Amino acid sequence: MPKPNVTASVNPGIMVIAIDGPAGAGKSTVAKILAKQLKISYLDTGAMYRALTLKAMRCKVNLEDGPKLAELAHATKIELKPRPAGLSILLDGEDVSEEIRTVQVTNNTFYIARAGEVREILVKWQRQIGQTQSVVAEGRDIGTVVFPNATKKFYLDADFSERAQRRIKELRE
């Protein structure tokens, strides 16, 4: 895991709100609502990991080969585009918003998330987004590693059984 970079500060006039917490705590729901109310961008860091996972699976890259995954990440463009119904995730120009939510991608994203070389690349991309526009960002280590100097930081949690029920519902959908 990359160490926090204390130089990853927020530019004047740009607001970064970081929402962290365990899976199923409601981070995405709260982040989307807050971004909409504040009329700023929603940064779904998990979607970035999912998109790269999808590409690795399509390219048949060994998901346990960190250097190969990092090489793939360097040759990848991931864009998050706001749309009325949420966020479009573009992988090298292709809208993969639905495909990244499949069980196969969900079950393999942890490989991408645990590859230190890949995390460094994605953290850099996320910081670049937060340097150019105000965002509500949610995801793993968002307030400690990605945006340690965020304007505001929140940690959301929920009872374990509630989080499990939310995850089951998400997977069924």
Short mmCIF file of C-alpha atoms in Angstrom, two decimals:
data_model
loop_
_atom_site.label_atom_id
_atom_site.label_comp_id
_atom_site.label_asym_id
_atom_site.label_seq_id
_atom_site.Cartn_x
_atom_site.Cartn_y
_atom_site.Cartn_z
CA MET A 1 0.00 0.00 0.00
CA PRO A 2 1.39 3.45 -0.90
CA LYS A 3 2.40 5.63 2.02
CA PRO A 4 0.54 8.91 2.44
CA ASN A 5 2.13 11.70 0.46
CA VAL A 6 1.94 14.82 2.58
CA THR A 7 2.38 16.90 -0.56
CA ALA A 8 -0.96 15.60 -1.85
CA SER A 9 -2.67 18.79 -0.78
CA VAL A 10 -5.87 20.27 -2.06
CA ASN A 11 -5.56 23.31 -4.32
CA PRO A 12 -7.11 26.58 -3.11
CA GLY A 13 -10.69 26.90 -4.35
CA ILE A 14 -11.03 23.14 -4.74
CA MET A 15 -12.92 21.13 -2.15
CA VAL A 16 -12.20 17.45 -1.59
CA ILE A 17 -14.55 15.56 0.70
CA ALA A 18 -13.25 12.09 1.58
CA ILE A 19 -15.61 9.32 2.71
CA ASP A 20 -14.03 6.11 3.99
CA GLY A 21 -15.36 3.00 5.67
CA PRO A 22 -15.95 -0.72 5.22
CA ALA A 23 -17.86 -2.31 2.34
CA GLY A 24 -21.61 -1.95 2.68
CA ALA A 25 -21.50 0.99 5.10
CA GLY A 26 -23.28 3.31 2.67
CA LYS A 27 -20.29 5.29 1.41
CA SER A 28 -21.40 5.30 -2.23
CA THR A 29 -24.96 6.28 -1.41
CA VAL A 30 -23.90 9.15 0.84
CA ALA A 31 -21.16 10.30 -1.56
CA LYS A 32 -23.54 10.42 -4.53
CA ILE A 33 -26.18 12.36 -2.60
CA LEU A 34 -23.63 14.80 -1.19
CA ALA A 35 -21.97 15.40 -4.57
CA LYS A 36 -25.36 16.07 -6.14
CA GLN A 37 -26.39 18.48 -3.37
CA LEU A 38 -23.08 20.34 -3.55
CA LYS A 39 -23.09 20.26 -7.37
CA ILE A 40 -19.59 18.80 -7.51
CA SER A 41 -18.16 15.61 -8.99
CA TYR A 42 -18.49 12.18 -7.43
CA LEU A 43 -15.22 10.23 -7.51
CA ASP A 44 -15.94 6.49 -7.37
CA THR A 45 -12.46 5.09 -6.80
CA GLY A 46 -13.81 1.55 -6.64
CA ALA A 47 -15.09 1.88 -10.22
CA MET A 48 -11.53 2.63 -11.32
CA TYR A 49 -10.27 -0.61 -9.76
CA ARG A 50 -13.20 -2.51 -11.26
CA ALA A 51 -12.54 -1.08 -14.74
CA LEU A 52 -8.90 -2.10 -14.59
CA THR A 53 -9.95 -5.55 -13.34
CA LEU A 54 -12.27 -5.90 -16.34
CA LYS A 55 -9.48 -4.97 -18.74
CA ALA A 56 -7.06 -7.40 -17.09
CA MET A 57 -9.63 -10.18 -17.38
CA ARG A 58 -10.31 -9.35 -21.03
CA CYS A 59 -6.59 -9.30 -21.80
CA LYS A 60 -6.08 -12.51 -19.82
CA VAL A 61 -3.38 -10.93 -17.65
CA ASN A 62 -2.41 -13.00 -14.61
CA LEU A 63 -4.25 -11.20 -11.80
CA GLU A 64 -1.47 -12.05 -9.37
CA ASP A 65 1.29 -10.49 -11.50
CA GLY A 66 1.68 -6.98 -10.07
CA PRO A 67 4.25 -5.75 -12.61
CA LYS A 68 2.11 -6.94 -15.57
CA LEU A 69 -0.96 -5.32 -14.03
CA ALA A 70 0.97 -2.07 -13.59
CA GLU A 71 2.07 -2.25 -17.22
CA LEU A 72 -1.57 -2.72 -18.19
CA ALA A 73 -2.61 0.25 -16.02
CA HIS A 74 -0.06 2.49 -17.75
CA ALA A 75 -1.65 1.53 -21.10
CA THR A 76 -5.19 2.23 -19.88
CA LYS A 77 -7.42 5.29 -19.81
CA ILE A 78 -10.26 5.33 -17.29
CA GLU A 79 -12.73 8.21 -17.28
CA LEU A 80 -15.60 8.92 -14.90
CA LYS A 81 -18.29 10.96 -16.66
CA PRO A 82 -21.34 12.35 -14.85
CA ARG A 83 -24.73 11.44 -16.31
CA PRO A 84 -28.28 12.11 -15.09
CA ALA A 85 -28.64 8.58 -13.69
CA GLY A 86 -25.23 8.52 -11.99
CA LEU A 87 -21.79 7.99 -13.43
CA SER A 88 -20.55 6.52 -16.69
CA ILE A 89 -17.31 4.58 -16.45
CA LEU A 90 -15.29 4.70 -19.67
CA LEU A 91 -12.51 2.18 -20.20
CA ASP A 92 -10.33 3.24 -23.11
CA GLY A 93 -13.36 5.12 -24.48
CA GLU A 94 -15.86 2.25 -24.03
CA ASP A 95 -18.73 2.61 -21.55
CA VAL A 96 -18.34 -0.31 -19.14
CA SER A 97 -20.59 1.07 -16.38
CA GLU A 98 -22.71 -2.08 -16.22
CA GLU A 99 -20.02 -4.64 -17.04
CA ILE A 100 -17.79 -3.61 -14.12
CA ARG A 101 -20.60 -4.51 -11.70
CA THR A 102 -20.76 -8.19 -12.69
CA VAL A 103 -20.04 -10.91 -10.14
CA GLN A 104 -16.94 -11.98 -12.09
CA VAL A 105 -15.41 -8.50 -11.88
CA THR A 106 -16.50 -8.07 -8.25
CA ASN A 107 -14.89 -11.38 -7.30
CA ASN A 108 -11.56 -10.44 -8.91
CA THR A 109 -11.16 -6.76 -8.04
CA PHE A 110 -9.27 -7.57 -4.85
CA TYR A 111 -6.32 -8.75 -6.98
CA ILE A 112 -6.01 -5.29 -8.52
CA ALA A 113 -6.58 -3.51 -5.20
CA ARG A 114 -3.84 -5.45 -3.43
CA ALA A 115 -1.18 -4.93 -6.13
CA GLY A 116 0.97 -2.12 -4.73
CA GLU A 117 2.30 -1.11 -8.13
CA VAL A 118 -1.24 -0.69 -9.44
CA ARG A 119 -2.49 1.14 -6.36
CA GLU A 120 0.29 3.71 -6.78
CA ILE A 121 -0.86 4.40 -10.34
CA LEU A 122 -4.55 4.65 -9.45
CA VAL A 123 -3.86 6.82 -6.41
CA LYS A 124 -1.91 9.18 -8.67
CA TRP A 125 -4.87 9.35 -11.10
CA GLN A 126 -7.29 9.99 -8.23
CA ARG A 127 -5.12 12.78 -6.84
CA GLN A 128 -4.90 14.37 -10.29
CA ILE A 129 -8.71 14.46 -10.42
CA GLY A 130 -8.85 16.03 -6.95
CA GLN A 131 -6.29 18.66 -7.96
CA THR A 132 -8.40 19.89 -10.88
CA GLN A 133 -11.97 19.85 -9.55
CA SER A 134 -14.00 19.68 -6.37
CA VAL A 135 -15.03 16.12 -5.56
CA VAL A 136 -16.75 13.89 -3.09
CA ALA A 137 -14.46 10.86 -3.09
CA GLU A 138 -15.20 7.51 -1.53
CA GLY A 139 -13.16 4.38 -1.34
CA ARG A 140 -10.40 2.47 0.34
CA ASP A 141 -7.89 4.66 2.21
CA ILE A 142 -9.39 7.77 0.61
CA GLY A 143 -8.81 10.05 3.61
CA THR A 144 -5.50 8.58 4.74
CA VAL A 145 -3.59 7.69 1.56
CA VAL A 146 -5.28 9.29 -1.44
CA PHE A 147 -6.32 12.63 0.05
CA PRO A 148 -4.64 12.95 3.46
CA ASN A 149 -5.23 16.73 3.33
CA ALA A 150 -8.86 16.56 2.20
CA THR A 151 -11.02 19.56 3.02
CA LYS A 152 -13.35 17.30 5.04
CA LYS A 153 -13.05 13.63 6.01
CA PHE A 154 -15.77 11.25 7.11
CA TYR A 155 -15.71 7.63 8.20
CA LEU A 156 -18.98 5.75 7.76
CA ASP A 157 -19.75 2.44 9.41
CA ALA A 158 -22.79 0.27 9.92
CA ASP A 159 -23.62 -2.85 11.87
CA PHE A 160 -22.01 -5.93 10.30
CA SER A 161 -25.34 -7.64 9.60
CA GLU A 162 -26.65 -4.49 7.90
CA ARG A 163 -23.51 -4.24 5.76
CA ALA A 164 -23.83 -7.91 4.80
CA GLN A 165 -27.48 -7.41 3.79
CA ARG A 166 -26.56 -4.39 1.66
CA ARG A 167 -23.82 -6.35 -0.11
CA ILE A 168 -26.17 -9.30 -0.76
CA LYS A 169 -28.78 -6.92 -2.20
CA GLU A 170 -26.13 -5.25 -4.40
CA LEU A 171 -24.93 -8.60 -5.74
CA ARG A 172 -28.49 -9.74 -6.48
CA GLU A 173 -29.18 -6.56 -8.45
#
